[in-house]
Amino acid sequence: MKQFISVNDVRKIDTLILSALAYKANPFSDRSLGANKRIGCLFLNPSMRTRLSTQIAAQNLGMECIVFNVGQEGWALEFEDEAIMSGNTVEHVRDAAPILGNYFDILAIRTFPSLKNREDDYSELYIKQFIKYAGIPVVSLESATLHPLQSLTDIITITEEIQNSNPDRYRDKNQRPKIVLTWAPHVKPLPQCVANSFAQWVNAWGRCDFVITHPEDYELSDEFTNGATILHNQEEALKDADFVYVKNWSTYNDYGKIYTNDPKWQLKKKRWAVTNNAKVMHCLPVRRNVELSDEILDGEMSIVTQQASNRVWAAQAVLAEILRRNA
Ligand code: CP
């Protein structure tokens, strides 16, 4: 693996899952793999889970990890090639990235979309410019359109749940679960990254029946959703679900808008009751009683803490794979 930007950088998802679960069982088994190696984690936007789990994962592998909140503490970066930098940007990524490439062995970056211009956001200019100019492996800590470390974690968590469940829990003997990604209301327009990425990974993984449900006009890009069944009736979608992934996203077609905040889309126990005693997932942070009700988040069906805790093992599996192949 030369970089980790999307599922397309992964040769075998199942191998990565096995590696992550092995690290969960034995966190320090590869303590020497990252000895004398350094990862730089650049945050242009806020984070709790991604930042801390990546740091812990690097340290478990014996790496040094330096975190730089470039969005708050660094020079304002310019990303457009041939820009005339007479505005607010101070340093071009073309100048900054090669220096970072000399300081670090792996560079990890979080950049959110502007949600103003779809073409710009979906071009993934920021992360692509770092890849182009840093000259070292780049890991996405969430980019304008995707959140691959989150999605790998999500599939690890689903796998773990299936492995630990009662053998007759699933509807067929191949233990092929029904996974539902459901839109939820939110007070602010949010990126499509988590939903795009989850759809992309689940489709690539292919070991489930996959349904996406959202209000009309909240379609995601079919580049990521192709292969999933799309339903606008949440109750119908949730029927017999084994896993329900709750997430808000803003509109994709009329880009970055909120069309509805209909509280009927908030997952409550009454609606959850049509599922196959489904486990409920969310990437966090979550707006309680807007996106998800207290009764779900605090109930036995919620696996959000387990899911967020698994972020460490996903990051560790990815960093280890990059170290083995490149460092
Ligand atoms: N899920 C997730 O990426 O959380 P943070 O924004 O806190 O990193």
mmCIF file of C-alpha atoms and ligand atoms in Angstrom:
data_model
loop_
_atom_site.group_PDB
_atom_site.id
_atom_site.type_symbol
_atom_site.label_atom_id
_atom_site.label_comp_id
_atom_site.label_asym_id
_atom_site.label_seq_id
_atom_site.Cartn_x
_atom_site.Cartn_y
_atom_site.Cartn_z
ATOM 1 C CA MET A 1 0.000 0.000 0.000
ATOM 2 C CA LYS A 2 1.600 3.286 -1.132
ATOM 3 C CA GLN A 3 -1.156 5.531 0.181
ATOM 4 C CA PHE A 4 -4.505 5.225 1.949
ATOM 5 C CA ILE A 5 -7.010 7.579 0.380
ATOM 6 C CA SER A 6 -9.863 5.231 -0.469
ATOM 7 C CA VAL A 7 -10.785 1.552 -0.657
ATOM 8 C CA ASN A 8 -9.112 1.501 -4.081
ATOM 9 C CA ASP A 9 -5.729 1.583 -2.322
ATOM 10 C CA VAL A 10 -6.465 -1.716 -0.553
ATOM 11 C CA ARG A 11 -5.621 -5.052 -2.169
ATOM 12 C CA LYS A 12 -7.681 -7.250 0.173
ATOM 13 C CA ILE A 13 -10.112 -5.747 2.676
ATOM 14 C CA ASP A 14 -10.368 -9.038 4.605
ATOM 15 C CA THR A 15 -6.588 -9.144 5.127
ATOM 16 C CA LEU A 16 -6.681 -5.647 6.585
ATOM 17 C CA ILE A 17 -9.588 -6.623 8.863
ATOM 18 C CA LEU A 18 -7.689 -9.693 10.118
ATOM 19 C CA SER A 19 -4.611 -7.563 10.748
ATOM 20 C CA ALA A 20 -6.666 -4.996 12.708
ATOM 21 C CA LEU A 21 -8.314 -7.683 14.854
ATOM 22 C CA ALA A 22 -4.915 -9.271 15.498
ATOM 23 C CA TYR A 23 -3.642 -5.882 16.722
ATOM 24 C CA LYS A 24 -6.712 -5.559 18.938
ATOM 25 C CA ALA A 25 -5.783 -8.894 20.544
ATOM 26 C CA ASN A 26 -2.100 -8.019 20.758
ATOM 27 C CA PRO A 27 -1.468 -4.262 20.371
ATOM 28 C CA PHE A 28 2.331 -4.353 20.771
ATOM 29 C CA SER A 29 3.134 -7.355 18.565
ATOM 30 C CA ASP A 30 4.850 -5.143 15.955
ATOM 31 C CA ARG A 31 6.538 -2.721 18.294
ATOM 32 C CA SER A 32 9.763 -2.716 16.229
ATOM 33 C CA LEU A 33 8.071 -2.177 12.831
ATOM 34 C CA GLY A 34 7.926 1.595 13.245
ATOM 35 C CA ALA A 35 11.161 2.059 15.187
ATOM 36 C CA ASN A 36 12.985 5.201 14.025
ATOM 37 C CA LYS A 37 10.027 6.143 11.823
ATOM 38 C CA ARG A 38 7.945 9.290 12.169
ATOM 39 C CA ILE A 39 4.412 10.145 11.117
ATOM 40 C CA GLY A 40 3.158 13.715 10.769
ATOM 41 C CA CYS A 41 -0.588 14.198 11.317
ATOM 42 C CA LEU A 42 -1.810 17.470 9.810
ATOM 43 C CA PHE A 43 -5.248 18.719 10.794
ATOM 44 C CA LEU A 44 -6.826 21.468 8.739
ATOM 45 C CA ASN A 45 -10.086 20.744 10.609
ATOM 46 C CA PRO A 46 -11.132 19.565 14.099
ATOM 47 C CA SER A 47 -10.986 15.959 15.294
ATOM 48 C CA MET A 48 -11.012 13.877 18.445
ATOM 49 C CA ARG A 49 -11.216 10.181 17.477
ATOM 50 C CA THR A 50 -9.133 10.307 14.302
ATOM 51 C CA ARG A 51 -6.392 12.333 15.906
ATOM 52 C CA LEU A 52 -6.045 10.281 19.083
ATOM 53 C CA SER A 53 -6.549 6.842 17.541
ATOM 54 C CA THR A 54 -3.941 7.504 14.849
ATOM 55 C CA GLN A 55 -1.509 8.725 17.474
ATOM 56 C CA ILE A 56 -2.057 5.622 19.631
ATOM 57 C CA ALA A 57 -1.805 3.330 16.584
ATOM 58 C CA ALA A 58 1.522 4.891 15.563
ATOM 59 C CA GLN A 59 2.889 4.597 19.094
ATOM 60 C CA ASN A 60 1.792 0.944 19.317
ATOM 61 C CA LEU A 61 3.976 0.330 16.247
ATOM 62 C CA GLY A 62 6.914 2.119 17.864
ATOM 63 C CA MET A 63 6.585 5.206 15.634
ATOM 64 C CA GLU A 64 6.984 8.782 16.704
ATOM 65 C CA CYS A 65 3.870 10.817 15.947
ATOM 66 C CA ILE A 66 3.811 14.597 15.600
ATOM 67 C CA VAL A 67 0.440 16.335 15.361
ATOM 68 C CA PHE A 68 0.197 19.759 13.734
ATOM 69 C CA ASN A 69 -3.101 21.663 13.801
ATOM 70 C CA VAL A 70 -2.181 23.451 10.617
ATOM 71 C CA GLY A 71 -5.694 24.902 10.226
ATOM 72 C CA GLN A 72 -5.346 26.828 13.503
ATOM 73 C CA GLU A 73 -1.630 27.165 14.116
ATOM 74 C CA GLY A 74 0.045 27.009 10.720
ATOM 75 C CA TRP A 75 0.424 29.374 7.794
ATOM 76 C CA ALA A 76 -2.642 29.556 5.566
ATOM 77 C CA LEU A 77 -1.879 27.175 2.699
ATOM 78 C CA GLU A 78 -2.486 27.761 -1.010
ATOM 79 C CA PHE A 79 -3.362 24.676 -3.068
ATOM 80 C CA GLU A 80 -4.002 26.003 -6.592
ATOM 81 C CA ASP A 81 -1.062 25.596 -8.948
ATOM 82 C CA GLU A 82 0.040 28.875 -10.588
ATOM 83 C CA ALA A 83 -1.910 30.898 -8.008
ATOM 84 C CA ILE A 84 -1.033 34.576 -7.648
ATOM 85 C CA MET A 85 -0.787 34.636 -3.873
ATOM 86 C CA SER A 86 -1.892 38.202 -3.225
ATOM 87 C CA GLY A 87 -4.801 37.153 -0.952
ATOM 88 C CA ASN A 88 -4.944 35.459 2.443
ATOM 89 C CA THR A 89 -2.835 32.383 1.716
ATOM 90 C CA VAL A 90 0.772 32.616 2.904
ATOM 91 C CA GLU A 91 2.511 29.399 1.842
ATOM 92 C CA HIS A 92 2.024 27.159 -1.185
ATOM 93 C CA VAL A 93 1.604 23.419 -0.628
ATOM 94 C CA ARG A 94 4.264 23.027 -3.331
ATOM 95 C CA ASP A 95 6.774 24.602 -0.931
ATOM 96 C CA ALA A 96 5.455 23.122 2.328
ATOM 97 C CA ALA A 97 4.817 19.508 1.293
ATOM 98 C CA PRO A 98 8.386 18.569 0.233
ATOM 99 C CA ILE A 99 9.664 19.837 3.593
ATOM 100 C CA LEU A 100 7.107 17.686 5.386
ATOM 101 C CA GLY A 101 8.227 14.827 3.132
ATOM 102 C CA ASN A 102 11.739 15.243 4.547
ATOM 103 C CA TYR A 103 10.588 15.547 8.160
ATOM 104 C CA PHE A 104 8.343 12.470 8.111
ATOM 105 C CA ASP A 105 8.132 8.901 6.769
ATOM 106 C CA ILE A 106 4.314 9.004 6.502
ATOM 107 C CA LEU A 107 2.103 12.081 6.195
ATOM 108 C CA ALA A 108 -1.521 11.944 7.352
ATOM 109 C CA ILE A 109 -3.962 14.739 6.556
ATOM 110 C CA ARG A 110 -7.486 15.805 7.464
ATOM 111 C CA THR A 111 -9.182 18.276 5.125
ATOM 112 C CA PHE A 112 -12.938 18.940 5.072
ATOM 113 C CA PRO A 113 -14.891 20.123 2.013
ATOM 114 C CA SER A 114 -16.069 23.715 1.686
ATOM 115 C CA LEU A 115 -19.586 22.483 0.701
ATOM 116 C CA LYS A 116 -19.754 25.549 -1.579
ATOM 117 C CA ASN A 117 -18.612 24.126 -4.896
ATOM 118 C CA ARG A 118 -19.110 20.424 -5.597
ATOM 119 C CA GLU A 119 -16.654 20.287 -8.462
ATOM 120 C CA ASP A 120 -13.900 21.778 -6.295
ATOM 121 C CA ASP A 121 -14.606 19.503 -3.331
ATOM 122 C CA TYR A 122 -14.924 16.355 -5.428
ATOM 123 C CA SER A 123 -11.633 17.143 -7.213
ATOM 124 C CA GLU A 124 -9.914 16.378 -3.849
ATOM 125 C CA LEU A 125 -7.324 19.025 -4.693
ATOM 126 C CA TYR A 126 -5.943 19.390 -1.148
ATOM 127 C CA ILE A 127 -5.037 15.771 -0.516
ATOM 128 C CA LYS A 128 -3.934 15.250 -4.133
ATOM 129 C CA GLN A 129 -1.526 18.187 -3.868
ATOM 130 C CA PHE A 130 0.024 16.707 -0.733
ATOM 131 C CA ILE A 131 0.401 13.372 -2.531
ATOM 132 C CA LYS A 132 1.955 15.121 -5.534
ATOM 133 C CA TYR A 133 4.479 17.219 -3.624
ATOM 134 C CA ALA A 134 5.280 15.352 -0.362
ATOM 135 C CA GLY A 135 7.012 12.376 -1.995
ATOM 136 C CA ILE A 136 6.111 10.028 0.904
ATOM 137 C CA PRO A 137 3.040 7.847 1.614
ATOM 138 C CA VAL A 138 -0.055 9.908 2.435
ATOM 139 C CA VAL A 139 -2.918 8.704 4.648
ATOM 140 C CA SER A 140 -6.329 10.348 4.610
ATOM 141 C CA LEU A 141 -7.640 11.268 8.038
ATOM 142 C CA GLU A 142 -10.838 12.295 6.177
ATOM 143 C CA SER A 143 -10.780 14.238 2.959
ATOM 144 C CA ALA A 144 -13.347 16.325 1.094
ATOM 145 C CA THR A 145 -15.331 13.300 -0.081
ATOM 146 C CA LEU A 146 -14.172 10.183 1.823
ATOM 147 C CA HIS A 147 -13.254 8.930 5.310
ATOM 148 C CA PRO A 148 -11.478 5.599 4.684
ATOM 149 C CA LEU A 149 -10.119 4.990 8.208
ATOM 150 C CA GLN A 150 -13.656 5.376 9.520
ATOM 151 C CA SER A 151 -15.073 2.977 6.925
ATOM 152 C CA LEU A 152 -12.413 0.345 7.552
ATOM 153 C CA THR A 153 -13.245 0.633 11.263
ATOM 154 C CA ASP A 154 -16.931 0.216 10.475
ATOM 155 C CA ILE A 155 -16.360 -3.010 8.554
ATOM 156 C CA ILE A 156 -13.996 -4.308 11.244
ATOM 157 C CA THR A 157 -16.717 -3.655 13.830
ATOM 158 C CA ILE A 158 -19.382 -5.401 11.743
ATOM 159 C CA THR A 159 -17.050 -8.392 11.218
ATOM 160 C CA GLU A 160 -16.293 -8.545 14.928
ATOM 161 C CA GLU A 161 -20.010 -8.447 15.789
ATOM 162 C CA ILE A 162 -20.766 -11.249 13.325
ATOM 163 C CA GLN A 163 -17.906 -13.376 14.707
ATOM 164 C CA ASN A 164 -19.102 -12.862 18.280
ATOM 165 C CA SER A 165 -22.787 -13.411 17.612
ATOM 166 C CA ASN A 166 -24.959 -16.439 18.026
ATOM 167 C CA PRO A 167 -24.461 -18.648 14.906
ATOM 168 C CA ASP A 168 -28.182 -18.604 14.058
ATOM 169 C CA ARG A 169 -28.332 -14.796 14.336
ATOM 170 C CA TYR A 170 -28.230 -14.228 10.595
ATOM 171 C CA ARG A 171 -30.872 -15.010 8.072
ATOM 172 C CA ASP A 172 -28.833 -17.350 5.904
ATOM 173 C CA LYS A 173 -26.101 -19.825 6.666
ATOM 174 C CA ASN A 174 -23.464 -17.691 4.966
ATOM 175 C CA GLN A 175 -24.048 -15.114 7.703
ATOM 176 C CA ARG A 176 -24.687 -12.470 5.093
ATOM 177 C CA PRO A 177 -25.997 -9.541 7.143
ATOM 178 C CA LYS A 178 -28.378 -6.836 5.997
ATOM 179 C CA ILE A 179 -26.706 -3.455 6.467
ATOM 180 C CA VAL A 180 -28.748 -0.264 6.240
ATOM 181 C CA LEU A 181 -27.244 3.204 5.944
ATOM 182 C CA THR A 182 -29.894 5.687 6.976
ATOM 183 C CA TRP A 183 -29.882 9.460 6.638
ATOM 184 C CA ALA A 184 -30.698 11.376 9.833
ATOM 185 C CA PRO A 185 -31.593 15.030 10.458
ATOM 186 C CA HIS A 186 -28.980 17.598 11.500
ATOM 187 C CA VAL A 187 -28.933 21.324 12.191
ATOM 188 C CA LYS A 188 -25.908 22.065 9.992
ATOM 189 C CA PRO A 189 -25.039 21.031 6.440
ATOM 190 C CA LEU A 190 -22.518 18.186 6.780
ATOM 191 C CA PRO A 191 -20.160 16.624 4.232
ATOM 192 C CA GLN A 192 -21.096 13.441 2.378
ATOM 193 C CA CYS A 193 -17.702 11.881 3.259
ATOM 194 C CA VAL A 194 -18.730 9.275 5.831
ATOM 195 C CA ALA A 195 -21.752 8.111 3.831
ATOM 196 C CA ASN A 196 -19.826 8.065 0.519
ATOM 197 C CA SER A 197 -16.977 6.168 2.086
ATOM 198 C CA PHE A 198 -19.156 3.665 3.951
ATOM 199 C CA ALA A 199 -21.042 2.924 0.724
ATOM 200 C CA GLN A 200 -17.801 2.559 -1.216
ATOM 201 C CA TRP A 201 -16.284 0.146 1.327
ATOM 202 C CA VAL A 202 -19.418 -1.931 1.889
ATOM 203 C CA ASN A 203 -19.895 -2.322 -1.866
ATOM 204 C CA ALA A 204 -16.247 -3.320 -2.322
ATOM 205 C CA TRP A 205 -16.430 -5.737 0.623
ATOM 206 C CA GLY A 206 -19.532 -7.352 -0.862
ATOM 207 C CA ARG A 207 -20.352 -9.641 2.072
ATOM 208 C CA CYS A 208 -23.815 -8.262 2.855
ATOM 209 C CA ASP A 209 -27.137 -7.033 1.523
ATOM 210 C CA PHE A 210 -26.752 -3.259 1.440
ATOM 211 C CA VAL A 211 -29.607 -0.761 1.565
ATOM 212 C CA ILE A 212 -29.356 3.043 1.711
ATOM 213 C CA THR A 213 -32.361 5.051 2.838
ATOM 214 C CA HIS A 214 -32.755 8.817 2.713
ATOM 215 C CA PRO A 215 -35.390 11.446 1.923
ATOM 216 C CA GLU A 216 -35.936 12.258 -1.740
ATOM 217 C CA ASP A 217 -33.321 14.669 -3.142
ATOM 218 C CA TYR A 218 -30.619 13.407 -0.764
ATOM 219 C CA GLU A 219 -29.048 11.049 -3.323
ATOM 220 C CA LEU A 220 -25.329 10.483 -2.933
ATOM 221 C CA SER A 221 -22.980 10.184 -5.899
ATOM 222 C CA ASP A 222 -23.636 6.870 -7.649
ATOM 223 C CA GLU A 223 -19.851 6.570 -8.007
ATOM 224 C CA PHE A 224 -20.015 5.323 -4.396
ATOM 225 C CA THR A 225 -23.538 3.929 -3.990
ATOM 226 C CA ASN A 226 -23.727 1.741 -7.123
ATOM 227 C CA GLY A 227 -24.585 -1.764 -5.955
ATOM 228 C CA ALA A 228 -26.777 -0.674 -3.047
ATOM 229 C CA THR A 229 -30.583 -0.705 -2.972
ATOM 230 C CA ILE A 230 -31.851 2.860 -2.469
ATOM 231 C CA LEU A 231 -35.168 3.379 -0.658
ATOM 232 C CA HIS A 232 -36.930 6.577 0.418
ATOM 233 C CA ASN A 233 -39.095 4.766 2.947
ATOM 234 C CA GLN A 234 -37.002 4.359 6.098
ATOM 235 C CA GLU A 235 -39.349 1.873 7.771
ATOM 236 C CA GLU A 236 -39.334 -0.404 4.737
ATOM 237 C CA ALA A 237 -35.533 -0.147 4.518
ATOM 238 C CA LEU A 238 -35.011 -1.011 8.187
ATOM 239 C CA LYS A 239 -37.089 -4.190 8.059
ATOM 240 C CA ASP A 240 -34.942 -7.198 9.174
ATOM 241 C CA ALA A 241 -31.760 -5.100 9.244
ATOM 242 C CA ASP A 242 -28.842 -6.559 11.192
ATOM 243 C CA PHE A 243 -26.832 -3.319 11.258
ATOM 244 C CA VAL A 244 -28.142 0.234 10.994
ATOM 245 C CA TYR A 245 -25.606 2.973 10.292
ATOM 246 C CA VAL A 246 -27.030 6.392 11.086
ATOM 247 C CA LYS A 247 -25.524 9.482 9.476
ATOM 248 C CA ASN A 248 -26.547 12.881 8.234
ATOM 249 C CA TRP A 249 -25.286 14.341 4.976
ATOM 250 C CA SER A 250 -26.171 17.481 3.047
ATOM 251 C CA THR A 251 -27.524 17.370 -0.500
ATOM 252 C CA TYR A 252 -25.213 16.250 -3.293
ATOM 253 C CA ASN A 253 -27.090 17.407 -6.403
ATOM 254 C CA ASP A 254 -28.037 20.930 -5.258
ATOM 255 C CA TYR A 255 -24.765 20.865 -3.399
ATOM 256 C CA GLY A 256 -24.314 21.331 0.348
ATOM 257 C CA LYS A 257 -27.900 22.232 1.280
ATOM 258 C CA ILE A 258 -30.359 21.170 3.983
ATOM 259 C CA TYR A 259 -33.711 20.366 2.345
ATOM 260 C CA THR A 260 -35.383 18.882 5.414
ATOM 261 C CA ASN A 261 -34.876 18.340 9.101
ATOM 262 C CA ASP A 262 -37.885 16.062 9.446
ATOM 263 C CA PRO A 263 -37.579 14.505 12.947
ATOM 264 C CA LYS A 264 -39.342 11.390 11.631
ATOM 265 C CA TRP A 265 -35.954 10.383 10.229
ATOM 266 C CA GLN A 266 -34.352 10.393 13.696
ATOM 267 C CA LEU A 267 -33.900 6.729 14.668
ATOM 268 C CA LYS A 268 -36.059 5.943 17.672
ATOM 269 C CA LYS A 269 -36.788 2.615 19.359
ATOM 270 C CA LYS A 270 -40.237 2.331 17.784
ATOM 271 C CA ARG A 271 -38.798 2.459 14.271
ATOM 272 C CA TRP A 272 -35.805 0.295 15.235
ATOM 273 C CA ALA A 273 -38.277 -2.414 16.368
ATOM 274 C CA VAL A 274 -38.798 -3.574 12.745
ATOM 275 C CA THR A 275 -35.131 -4.563 12.471
ATOM 276 C CA ASN A 276 -33.619 -7.955 13.275
ATOM 277 C CA ASN A 277 -32.525 -6.649 16.693
ATOM 278 C CA ALA A 278 -30.036 -4.530 14.742
ATOM 279 C CA LYS A 279 -26.835 -3.097 16.096
ATOM 280 C CA VAL A 280 -26.779 0.663 15.638
ATOM 281 C CA MET A 281 -23.682 2.484 14.441
ATOM 282 C CA HIS A 282 -22.623 6.120 14.062
ATOM 283 C CA CYS A 283 -19.173 7.548 13.356
ATOM 284 C CA LEU A 284 -19.511 10.241 16.100
ATOM 285 C CA PRO A 285 -19.682 13.013 17.076
ATOM 286 C CA VAL A 286 -23.469 12.693 17.242
ATOM 287 C CA ARG A 287 -26.141 15.291 18.006
ATOM 288 C CA ARG A 288 -28.274 13.506 20.627
ATOM 289 C CA ASN A 289 -32.015 13.646 20.065
ATOM 290 C CA VAL A 290 -31.472 15.250 16.653
ATOM 291 C CA GLU A 291 -29.690 12.495 14.701
ATOM 292 C CA LEU A 292 -30.193 9.666 17.205
ATOM 293 C CA SER A 293 -32.380 9.348 20.294
ATOM 294 C CA ASP A 294 -31.008 8.830 23.809
ATOM 295 C CA GLU A 295 -32.955 5.568 24.040
ATOM 296 C CA ILE A 296 -30.997 4.169 21.080
ATOM 297 C CA LEU A 297 -27.596 5.626 21.958
ATOM 298 C CA ASP A 298 -27.831 4.429 25.542
ATOM 299 C CA GLY A 299 -29.516 1.140 24.662
ATOM 300 C CA GLU A 300 -28.025 -2.324 24.177
ATOM 301 C CA MET A 301 -28.380 -1.977 20.427
ATOM 302 C CA SER A 302 -25.787 0.814 20.247
ATOM 303 C CA ILE A 303 -22.222 -0.221 19.390
ATOM 304 C CA VAL A 304 -20.913 3.325 18.827
ATOM 305 C CA THR A 305 -18.342 3.162 21.623
ATOM 306 C CA GLN A 306 -16.976 -0.181 20.409
ATOM 307 C CA GLN A 307 -16.947 1.254 16.878
ATOM 308 C CA ALA A 308 -15.033 4.419 17.865
ATOM 309 C CA SER A 309 -12.615 2.376 20.000
ATOM 310 C CA ASN A 310 -11.841 0.193 16.968
ATOM 311 C CA ARG A 311 -10.460 3.273 15.199
ATOM 312 C CA VAL A 312 -7.078 2.447 16.804
ATOM 313 C CA TRP A 313 -6.886 -1.025 15.222
ATOM 314 C CA ALA A 314 -7.926 0.189 11.779
ATOM 315 C CA ALA A 315 -5.258 2.890 11.858
ATOM 316 C CA GLN A 316 -2.664 0.425 13.174
ATOM 317 C CA ALA A 317 -3.389 -2.083 10.388
ATOM 318 C CA VAL A 318 -3.078 0.638 7.733
ATOM 319 C CA LEU A 319 0.117 2.185 9.127
ATOM 320 C CA ALA A 320 1.699 -1.271 9.514
ATOM 321 C CA GLU A 321 0.869 -2.161 5.915
ATOM 322 C CA ILE A 322 2.409 1.107 4.676
ATOM 323 C CA LEU A 323 5.513 0.600 6.818
ATOM 324 C CA ARG A 324 5.960 -2.953 5.495
ATOM 325 C CA ARG A 325 5.621 -1.905 1.863
ATOM 326 C CA ASN A 326 7.433 1.427 1.843
ATOM 327 C CA ALA A 327 9.635 2.187 4.798
HETATM 328 N N1 CP B 1 -15.486 9.957 13.416
HETATM 329 C C1 CP B 1 -14.493 10.844 13.423
HETATM 330 O O1 CP B 1 -13.780 11.019 12.444
HETATM 331 O O2 CP B 1 -14.352 11.542 14.596
HETATM 332 P P1 CP B 1 -13.431 12.802 14.792
HETATM 333 O O3 CP B 1 -13.972 13.894 13.867
HETATM 334 O O4 CP B 1 -13.539 13.171 16.238
HETATM 335 O O5 CP B 1 -12.033 12.473 14.379
#
